[in-house]
Short mmCIF file of the C-alpha atoms (twelve columns), coordinates in Angstrom:
data_MODEL
# 
_entry.id   MODEL 
# 
loop_
_atom_site.group_PDB 
_atom_site.id 
_atom_site.type_symbol 
_atom_site.label_atom_id 
_atom_site.label_alt_id 
_atom_site.label_comp_id 
_atom_site.label_asym_id 
_atom_site.label_seq_id 
_atom_site.Cartn_x 
_atom_site.Cartn_y 
_atom_site.Cartn_z 
_atom_site.pdbx_PDB_model_num 
ATOM 1   C CA . MET A 1   129.403 128.881 110.362 1 
ATOM 2   C CA . TYR A 2   132.915 127.947 111.450 1 
ATOM 3   C CA . LEU A 3   135.876 129.712 109.863 1 
ATOM 4   C CA . LEU A 4   139.203 127.902 109.659 1 
ATOM 5   C CA . TYR A 5   142.326 130.005 109.129 1 
ATOM 6   C CA . SER A 6   145.452 128.042 108.210 1 
ATOM 7   C CA . ASP A 7   149.148 128.485 107.569 1 
ATOM 8   C CA . GLU A 8   152.225 126.300 107.193 1 
ATOM 9   C CA . SER A 9   155.742 126.095 108.550 1 
ATOM 10  C CA . GLY A 10  158.601 124.157 107.059 1 
ATOM 11  C CA . ASP A 11  158.718 122.753 103.548 1 
ATOM 12  C CA . PRO A 12  156.767 119.681 102.385 1 
ATOM 13  C CA . GLY A 13  159.723 118.761 100.176 1 
ATOM 14  C CA . LYS A 14  162.639 116.747 101.521 1 
ATOM 15  C CA . SER A 15  165.580 118.870 100.496 1 
ATOM 16  C CA . ASN A 16  165.528 121.695 103.031 1 
ATOM 17  C CA . GLN A 17  163.950 123.390 106.050 1 
ATOM 18  C CA . GLY A 18  164.193 120.531 108.500 1 
ATOM 19  C CA . ASN A 19  162.595 117.131 108.826 1 
ATOM 20  C CA . HIS A 20  159.029 118.214 109.561 1 
ATOM 21  C CA . PHE A 21  156.181 119.921 107.769 1 
ATOM 22  C CA . ILE A 22  153.617 121.728 109.907 1 
ATOM 23  C CA . LEU A 23  150.083 122.754 108.989 1 
ATOM 24  C CA . SER A 24  148.268 124.713 111.694 1 
ATOM 25  C CA . SER A 25  144.839 126.263 111.995 1 
ATOM 26  C CA . LEU A 26  142.699 128.547 114.109 1 
ATOM 27  C CA . LEU A 27  138.953 127.820 114.194 1 
ATOM 28  C CA . VAL A 28  136.534 130.650 114.948 1 
ATOM 29  C CA . HIS A 29  132.746 130.546 114.878 1 
ATOM 30  C CA . GLU A 30  131.059 133.409 113.094 1 
ATOM 31  C CA . SER A 31  129.139 134.292 116.263 1 
ATOM 32  C CA . ARG A 32  132.416 134.909 118.145 1 
ATOM 33  C CA . TRP A 33  134.380 136.459 115.283 1 
ATOM 34  C CA . HIS A 34  133.986 140.058 116.437 1 
ATOM 35  C CA . GLU A 35  135.037 139.161 119.991 1 
ATOM 36  C CA . CYS A 36  138.147 137.390 118.688 1 
ATOM 37  C CA . PHE A 37  138.949 140.248 116.342 1 
ATOM 38  C CA . GLY A 38  138.582 142.643 119.266 1 
ATOM 39  C CA . LEU A 39  141.399 140.766 121.032 1 
ATOM 40  C CA . ILE A 40  143.532 141.078 117.906 1 
ATOM 41  C CA . LYS A 41  142.911 144.828 117.802 1 
ATOM 42  C CA . GLN A 42  143.952 145.106 121.446 1 
ATOM 43  C CA . LEU A 43  147.064 143.017 120.740 1 
ATOM 44  C CA . ARG A 44  147.999 145.271 117.828 1 
ATOM 45  C CA . ALA A 45  147.493 148.366 119.961 1 
ATOM 46  C CA . ASN A 46  149.791 146.908 122.609 1 
ATOM 47  C CA . LEU A 47  152.437 145.973 120.032 1 
ATOM 48  C CA . LYS A 48  152.265 149.473 118.579 1 
ATOM 49  C CA . GLN A 49  152.830 151.013 121.993 1 
ATOM 50  C CA . GLU A 50  155.598 148.663 123.136 1 
ATOM 51  C CA . TYR A 51  157.397 147.829 119.885 1 
ATOM 52  C CA . GLY A 52  156.372 150.520 117.449 1 
ATOM 53  C CA . ILE A 53  154.804 147.941 115.125 1 
ATOM 54  C CA . ASN A 54  152.149 149.659 113.051 1 
ATOM 55  C CA . ARG A 55  148.729 148.037 113.173 1 
ATOM 56  C CA . ASN A 56  148.838 147.174 109.473 1 
ATOM 57  C CA . ASP A 57  152.403 145.825 109.512 1 
ATOM 58  C CA . GLU A 58  152.483 142.090 108.913 1 
ATOM 59  C CA . LEU A 59  153.294 139.896 111.883 1 
ATOM 60  C CA . HIS A 60  155.567 137.090 110.709 1 
ATOM 61  C CA . ALA A 61  156.847 134.718 113.382 1 
ATOM 62  C CA . ASN A 62  160.208 133.763 111.891 1 
ATOM 63  C CA . LYS A 63  161.087 137.327 110.914 1 
ATOM 64  C CA . ASN A 64  159.845 138.900 114.134 1 
ATOM 65  C CA . ILE A 65  161.799 136.558 116.404 1 
ATOM 66  C CA . ALA A 66  164.923 137.400 114.381 1 
ATOM 67  C CA . GLY A 67  164.264 141.150 114.506 1 
ATOM 68  C CA . ARG A 68  163.316 141.465 110.850 1 
ATOM 69  C CA . GLY A 69  160.018 142.155 109.109 1 
ATOM 70  C CA . ALA A 70  157.889 144.517 111.200 1 
ATOM 71  C CA . LEU A 71  160.827 144.888 113.622 1 
ATOM 72  C CA . TRP A 72  163.387 145.689 110.947 1 
ATOM 73  C CA . GLY A 73  165.789 148.446 111.986 1 
ATOM 74  C CA . THR A 74  164.994 148.183 115.700 1 
ATOM 75  C CA . MET A 75  167.400 147.036 118.406 1 
ATOM 76  C CA . TYR A 76  165.169 144.988 120.672 1 
ATOM 77  C CA . SER A 77  166.899 142.275 122.679 1 
ATOM 78  C CA . LYS A 78  166.193 138.593 122.209 1 
ATOM 79  C CA . GLU A 79  164.270 138.673 125.479 1 
ATOM 80  C CA . MET A 80  161.989 141.411 124.153 1 
ATOM 81  C CA . ARG A 81  161.398 139.544 120.912 1 
ATOM 82  C CA . VAL A 82  160.501 136.371 122.824 1 
ATOM 83  C CA . LYS A 83  158.166 138.502 124.924 1 
ATOM 84  C CA . LEU A 84  156.468 139.666 121.712 1 
ATOM 85  C CA . PHE A 85  156.081 136.022 120.661 1 
ATOM 86  C CA . LYS A 86  154.462 135.188 123.991 1 
ATOM 87  C CA . ALA A 87  152.083 138.149 123.698 1 
ATOM 88  C CA . VAL A 88  150.773 136.828 120.381 1 
ATOM 89  C CA . LEU A 89  150.254 133.301 121.740 1 
ATOM 90  C CA . GLU A 90  148.588 134.648 124.881 1 
ATOM 91  C CA . ALA A 91  146.110 136.607 122.760 1 
ATOM 92  C CA . ILE A 92  145.253 133.434 120.823 1 
ATOM 93  C CA . SER A 93  144.810 131.441 124.051 1 
ATOM 94  C CA . GLN A 94  142.230 133.966 125.277 1 
ATOM 95  C CA . MET A 95  140.023 134.006 122.178 1 
ATOM 96  C CA . PRO A 96  136.469 133.055 123.207 1 
ATOM 97  C CA . GLY A 97  135.295 129.842 121.604 1 
ATOM 98  C CA . ALA A 98  138.358 129.580 119.352 1 
ATOM 99  C CA . LYS A 99  140.185 126.293 118.785 1 
ATOM 100 C CA . THR A 100 143.618 125.433 117.423 1 
ATOM 101 C CA . MET A 101 144.902 122.251 115.830 1 
ATOM 102 C CA . SER A 102 148.052 121.306 113.982 1 
ATOM 103 C CA . ILE A 103 149.256 118.527 111.719 1 
ATOM 104 C CA . CYS A 104 152.923 117.565 112.087 1 
ATOM 105 C CA . ILE A 105 154.362 115.381 109.324 1 
ATOM 106 C CA . ASN A 106 157.715 113.708 109.937 1 
ATOM 107 C CA . LYS A 107 159.229 113.757 106.456 1 
ATOM 108 C CA . SER A 108 162.206 111.660 107.556 1 
ATOM 109 C CA . SER A 109 160.044 108.654 108.463 1 
ATOM 110 C CA . SER A 110 160.786 105.501 106.506 1 
ATOM 111 C CA . GLN A 111 157.045 105.283 105.755 1 
ATOM 112 C CA . LEU A 112 157.330 108.452 103.693 1 
ATOM 113 C CA . GLU A 113 160.630 107.843 101.941 1 
ATOM 114 C CA . ARG A 114 158.911 107.296 98.585  1 
ATOM 115 C CA . LYS A 115 156.485 110.196 99.013  1 
ATOM 116 C CA . SER A 116 156.917 113.464 97.137  1 
ATOM 117 C CA . GLY A 117 156.517 116.919 98.585  1 
ATOM 118 C CA . ARG A 118 153.113 117.095 96.904  1 
ATOM 119 C CA . ASP A 119 152.092 113.843 98.619  1 
ATOM 120 C CA . ILE A 120 153.179 115.155 102.015 1 
ATOM 121 C CA . HIS A 121 151.385 118.461 101.486 1 
ATOM 122 C CA . ASP A 122 148.178 116.674 100.439 1 
ATOM 123 C CA . THR A 123 148.399 114.334 103.432 1 
ATOM 124 C CA . ALA A 124 148.643 117.231 105.874 1 
ATOM 125 C CA . TRP A 125 145.720 119.024 104.261 1 
ATOM 126 C CA . ARG A 126 143.599 115.877 104.090 1 
ATOM 127 C CA . PHE A 127 144.107 115.291 107.823 1 
ATOM 128 C CA . MET A 128 143.266 118.919 108.590 1 
ATOM 129 C CA . LEU A 129 140.093 119.012 106.479 1 
ATOM 130 C CA . GLN A 130 138.868 115.663 107.804 1 
ATOM 131 C CA . ARG A 131 139.241 116.811 111.382 1 
ATOM 132 C CA . PHE A 132 137.609 120.153 110.672 1 
ATOM 133 C CA . ASP A 133 134.627 118.349 109.165 1 
ATOM 134 C CA . ASN A 134 134.486 115.893 112.091 1 
ATOM 135 C CA . PHE A 135 134.585 118.735 114.599 1 
ATOM 136 C CA . ILE A 136 131.672 120.544 112.959 1 
ATOM 137 C CA . SER A 137 129.610 117.371 112.557 1 
ATOM 138 C CA . ARG A 138 130.019 116.361 116.187 1 
ATOM 139 C CA . LYS A 139 129.890 119.823 117.721 1 
ATOM 140 C CA . SER A 140 126.706 121.160 116.218 1 
ATOM 141 C CA . THR A 141 123.284 120.292 117.543 1 
ATOM 142 C CA . ASP A 142 121.833 122.039 114.511 1 
ATOM 143 C CA . LYS A 143 123.588 121.530 111.192 1 
ATOM 144 C CA . ASP A 144 126.481 123.950 110.856 1 
ATOM 145 C CA . TYR A 145 129.057 124.438 108.127 1 
ATOM 146 C CA . GLY A 146 132.663 125.478 107.683 1 
ATOM 147 C CA . ILE A 147 134.747 127.456 105.242 1 
ATOM 148 C CA . VAL A 148 138.540 127.478 104.898 1 
ATOM 149 C CA . PHE A 149 140.870 130.455 104.519 1 
ATOM 150 C CA . HIS A 150 144.539 129.762 103.816 1 
ATOM 151 C CA . ASP A 151 147.681 131.725 103.066 1 
ATOM 152 C CA . THR A 152 148.339 132.092 99.366  1 
ATOM 153 C CA . GLY A 153 150.371 129.325 97.764  1 
ATOM 154 C CA . HIS A 154 149.371 125.843 96.580  1 
ATOM 155 C CA . ASP A 155 145.962 127.353 95.803  1 
ATOM 156 C CA . VAL A 156 145.170 124.939 92.976  1 
ATOM 157 C CA . GLU A 157 146.292 121.837 94.894  1 
ATOM 158 C CA . ILE A 158 144.240 122.714 97.985  1 
ATOM 159 C CA . ARG A 159 141.170 123.513 95.910  1 
ATOM 160 C CA . LYS A 160 141.407 120.228 93.981  1 
ATOM 161 C CA . LEU A 161 141.826 118.223 97.190  1 
ATOM 162 C CA . MET A 162 138.822 119.896 98.830  1 
ATOM 163 C CA . ARG A 163 136.617 119.245 95.808  1 
ATOM 164 C CA . LYS A 164 137.741 115.627 95.697  1 
ATOM 165 C CA . ILE A 165 137.170 114.699 99.341  1 
ATOM 166 C CA . ARG A 166 133.777 116.366 99.442  1 
ATOM 167 C CA . VAL A 167 132.786 113.508 97.113  1 
ATOM 168 C CA . PHE A 168 135.338 110.709 97.649  1 
ATOM 169 C CA . ASN A 169 136.972 110.434 101.051 1 
ATOM 170 C CA . TYR A 170 137.906 106.827 101.708 1 
ATOM 171 C CA . VAL A 171 138.787 106.184 105.349 1 
ATOM 172 C CA . PRO A 172 140.234 102.832 106.536 1 
ATOM 173 C CA . SER A 173 137.905 100.817 108.729 1 
ATOM 174 C CA . LYS A 174 138.975 98.728  111.707 1 
ATOM 175 C CA . TYR A 175 137.151 95.867  109.988 1 
ATOM 176 C CA . GLY A 176 139.570 95.975  107.064 1 
ATOM 177 C CA . LYS A 177 137.478 97.775  104.476 1 
ATOM 178 C CA . SER A 178 137.572 101.452 103.558 1 
ATOM 179 C CA . ARG A 179 134.450 103.549 103.840 1 
ATOM 180 C CA . ASN A 180 133.600 106.582 101.747 1 
ATOM 181 C CA . LEU A 181 132.907 109.422 104.187 1 
ATOM 182 C CA . PRO A 182 132.643 112.602 102.103 1 
ATOM 183 C CA . LEU A 183 133.117 115.898 103.903 1 
ATOM 184 C CA . THR A 184 129.599 117.291 103.964 1 
ATOM 185 C CA . SER A 185 130.131 120.124 106.447 1 
ATOM 186 C CA . LEU A 186 132.633 122.110 104.353 1 
ATOM 187 C CA . ILE A 187 131.242 124.508 101.777 1 
ATOM 188 C CA . GLU A 188 132.707 126.533 98.904  1 
ATOM 189 C CA . ASP A 189 136.266 126.307 97.640  1 
ATOM 190 C CA . PRO A 190 139.062 127.174 100.072 1 
ATOM 191 C CA . VAL A 191 139.721 130.910 100.011 1 
ATOM 192 C CA . PRO A 192 143.368 131.989 99.503  1 
ATOM 193 C CA . ARG A 193 144.299 135.145 101.397 1 
ATOM 194 C CA . ASP A 194 147.527 137.115 101.340 1 
ATOM 195 C CA . SER A 195 148.648 136.875 104.951 1 
ATOM 196 C CA . ALA A 196 149.657 140.540 104.846 1 
ATOM 197 C CA . HIS A 197 145.945 141.333 104.697 1 
ATOM 198 C CA . SER A 198 144.618 138.747 107.150 1 
ATOM 199 C CA . GLN A 199 145.243 139.306 110.847 1 
ATOM 200 C CA . PHE A 200 143.979 135.817 111.688 1 
ATOM 201 C CA . ILE A 201 146.339 134.066 109.276 1 
ATOM 202 C CA . GLN A 202 149.236 136.072 110.713 1 
ATOM 203 C CA . LEU A 203 148.423 134.618 114.131 1 
ATOM 204 C CA . VAL A 204 148.317 131.097 112.685 1 
ATOM 205 C CA . ASP A 205 151.800 131.707 111.300 1 
ATOM 206 C CA . TYR A 206 152.918 132.039 114.932 1 
ATOM 207 C CA . ILE A 207 151.137 128.796 115.848 1 
ATOM 208 C CA . ALA A 208 152.776 126.840 113.025 1 
ATOM 209 C CA . TYR A 209 156.261 128.250 113.574 1 
ATOM 210 C CA . CYS A 210 155.980 127.707 117.326 1 
ATOM 211 C CA . LEU A 211 155.198 124.013 116.786 1 
ATOM 212 C CA . PHE A 212 158.047 123.743 114.297 1 
ATOM 213 C CA . ARG A 213 160.426 125.015 116.981 1 
ATOM 214 C CA . LYS A 214 158.895 122.671 119.559 1 
ATOM 215 C CA . ILE A 215 159.701 119.724 117.283 1 
ATOM 216 C CA . GLU A 216 162.955 121.120 115.909 1 
ATOM 217 C CA . PRO A 217 164.369 123.523 118.527 1 
ATOM 218 C CA . THR A 218 167.108 125.963 117.665 1 
ATOM 219 C CA . GLU A 219 170.046 126.795 119.923 1 
ATOM 220 C CA . LYS A 220 169.628 130.477 119.095 1 
ATOM 221 C CA . TYR A 221 166.103 130.652 120.547 1 
ATOM 222 C CA . PRO A 222 165.730 127.724 122.989 1 
ATOM 223 C CA . GLU A 223 162.874 129.556 124.736 1 
ATOM 224 C CA . LEU A 224 160.564 128.774 121.824 1 
ATOM 225 C CA . LYS A 225 160.593 125.034 122.529 1 
ATOM 226 C CA . GLU A 226 158.007 125.196 125.321 1 
ATOM 227 C CA . LEU A 227 155.834 128.070 124.095 1 
ATOM 228 C CA . TYR A 228 153.348 125.906 122.188 1 
ATOM 229 C CA . ASN A 229 152.071 124.757 125.587 1 
ATOM 230 C CA . MET A 230 150.538 128.226 125.997 1 
ATOM 231 C CA . LEU A 231 147.874 127.196 123.482 1 
ATOM 232 C CA . GLU A 232 146.549 124.333 125.636 1 
ATOM 233 C CA . PRO A 233 143.431 126.334 126.725 1 
ATOM 234 C CA . VAL A 234 142.221 126.549 123.113 1 
ATOM 235 C CA . ALA A 235 143.603 123.247 121.786 1 
ATOM 236 C CA . LEU A 236 141.132 121.040 119.930 1 
ATOM 237 C CA . LYS A 237 142.095 118.085 122.078 1 
ATOM 238 C CA . GLU A 238 139.796 115.523 120.505 1 
ATOM 239 C CA . VAL A 239 141.846 115.396 117.298 1 
ATOM 240 C CA . SER A 240 144.530 113.316 119.019 1 
ATOM 241 C CA . SER A 241 144.642 110.826 121.873 1 
ATOM 242 C CA . SER A 242 148.425 111.174 122.229 1 
ATOM 243 C CA . ASN A 243 148.530 114.745 123.577 1 
ATOM 244 C CA . ASP A 244 146.418 117.595 124.985 1 
ATOM 245 C CA . LEU A 245 147.665 120.234 122.557 1 
ATOM 246 C CA . GLY A 246 145.574 119.411 119.494 1 
ATOM 247 C CA . ILE A 247 148.543 118.067 117.520 1 
ATOM 248 C CA . VAL A 248 148.217 115.216 115.040 1 
ATOM 249 C CA . TYR A 249 151.591 113.530 114.493 1 
ATOM 250 C CA . TYR A 250 152.125 111.435 111.385 1 
ATOM 251 C CA . PRO A 251 153.450 108.831 111.070 1 
ATOM 252 C CA . LEU A 252 153.120 107.726 114.678 1 
ATOM 253 C CA . ASN A 253 156.472 105.881 114.610 1 
# 
């Protein structure tokens, strides 16, 4: 069984929070879950010792880099906060058997000018679920399955989309006709989890925000622009032929 943990960065709507919407994920096989969780426990112990962040305090990328959230009331320098960010990404990059992938939607593209925020959100999730299903189908010698855990929000929309594409998933063919390729490797409805209670989803929040700042850098924290490259060792590279970081960009132009 493969477990996919997901989180978002940016807003699928077109009125605020930049020109891109990011959906990221961390894939962990059940057989390696305890090993991966062991790395998280070690990370949290290190953050407790160096930053005073309690092990049950929520890690939130945007807040932590700004000195808020779990770091509220402390006086750590920007350099120390960037160091914290790197420590989280390094822990992810060392997870045995884990894989990361991200969907990056350019909301400002002329191809999407008539699309609503709901359309953009569904597109990102459709791409993510299709690639998760493809990965499981191609990876497993014996039939394996996957289940999705996501941060709370848009619960109904994600559940409806999953139910739909497990039955009807029309994919364009190079021969001009669409084929129905239902997602047969994904089981159960997606499971919403409050990120405050899911250590894995908290890490995915760092992945998504890091990609957002790679695509839309900020002058205040220019160091974040290159940090997504730290995830190359665990990137699910087969999801895209345009890069080695497991990022699906849409539209392509």
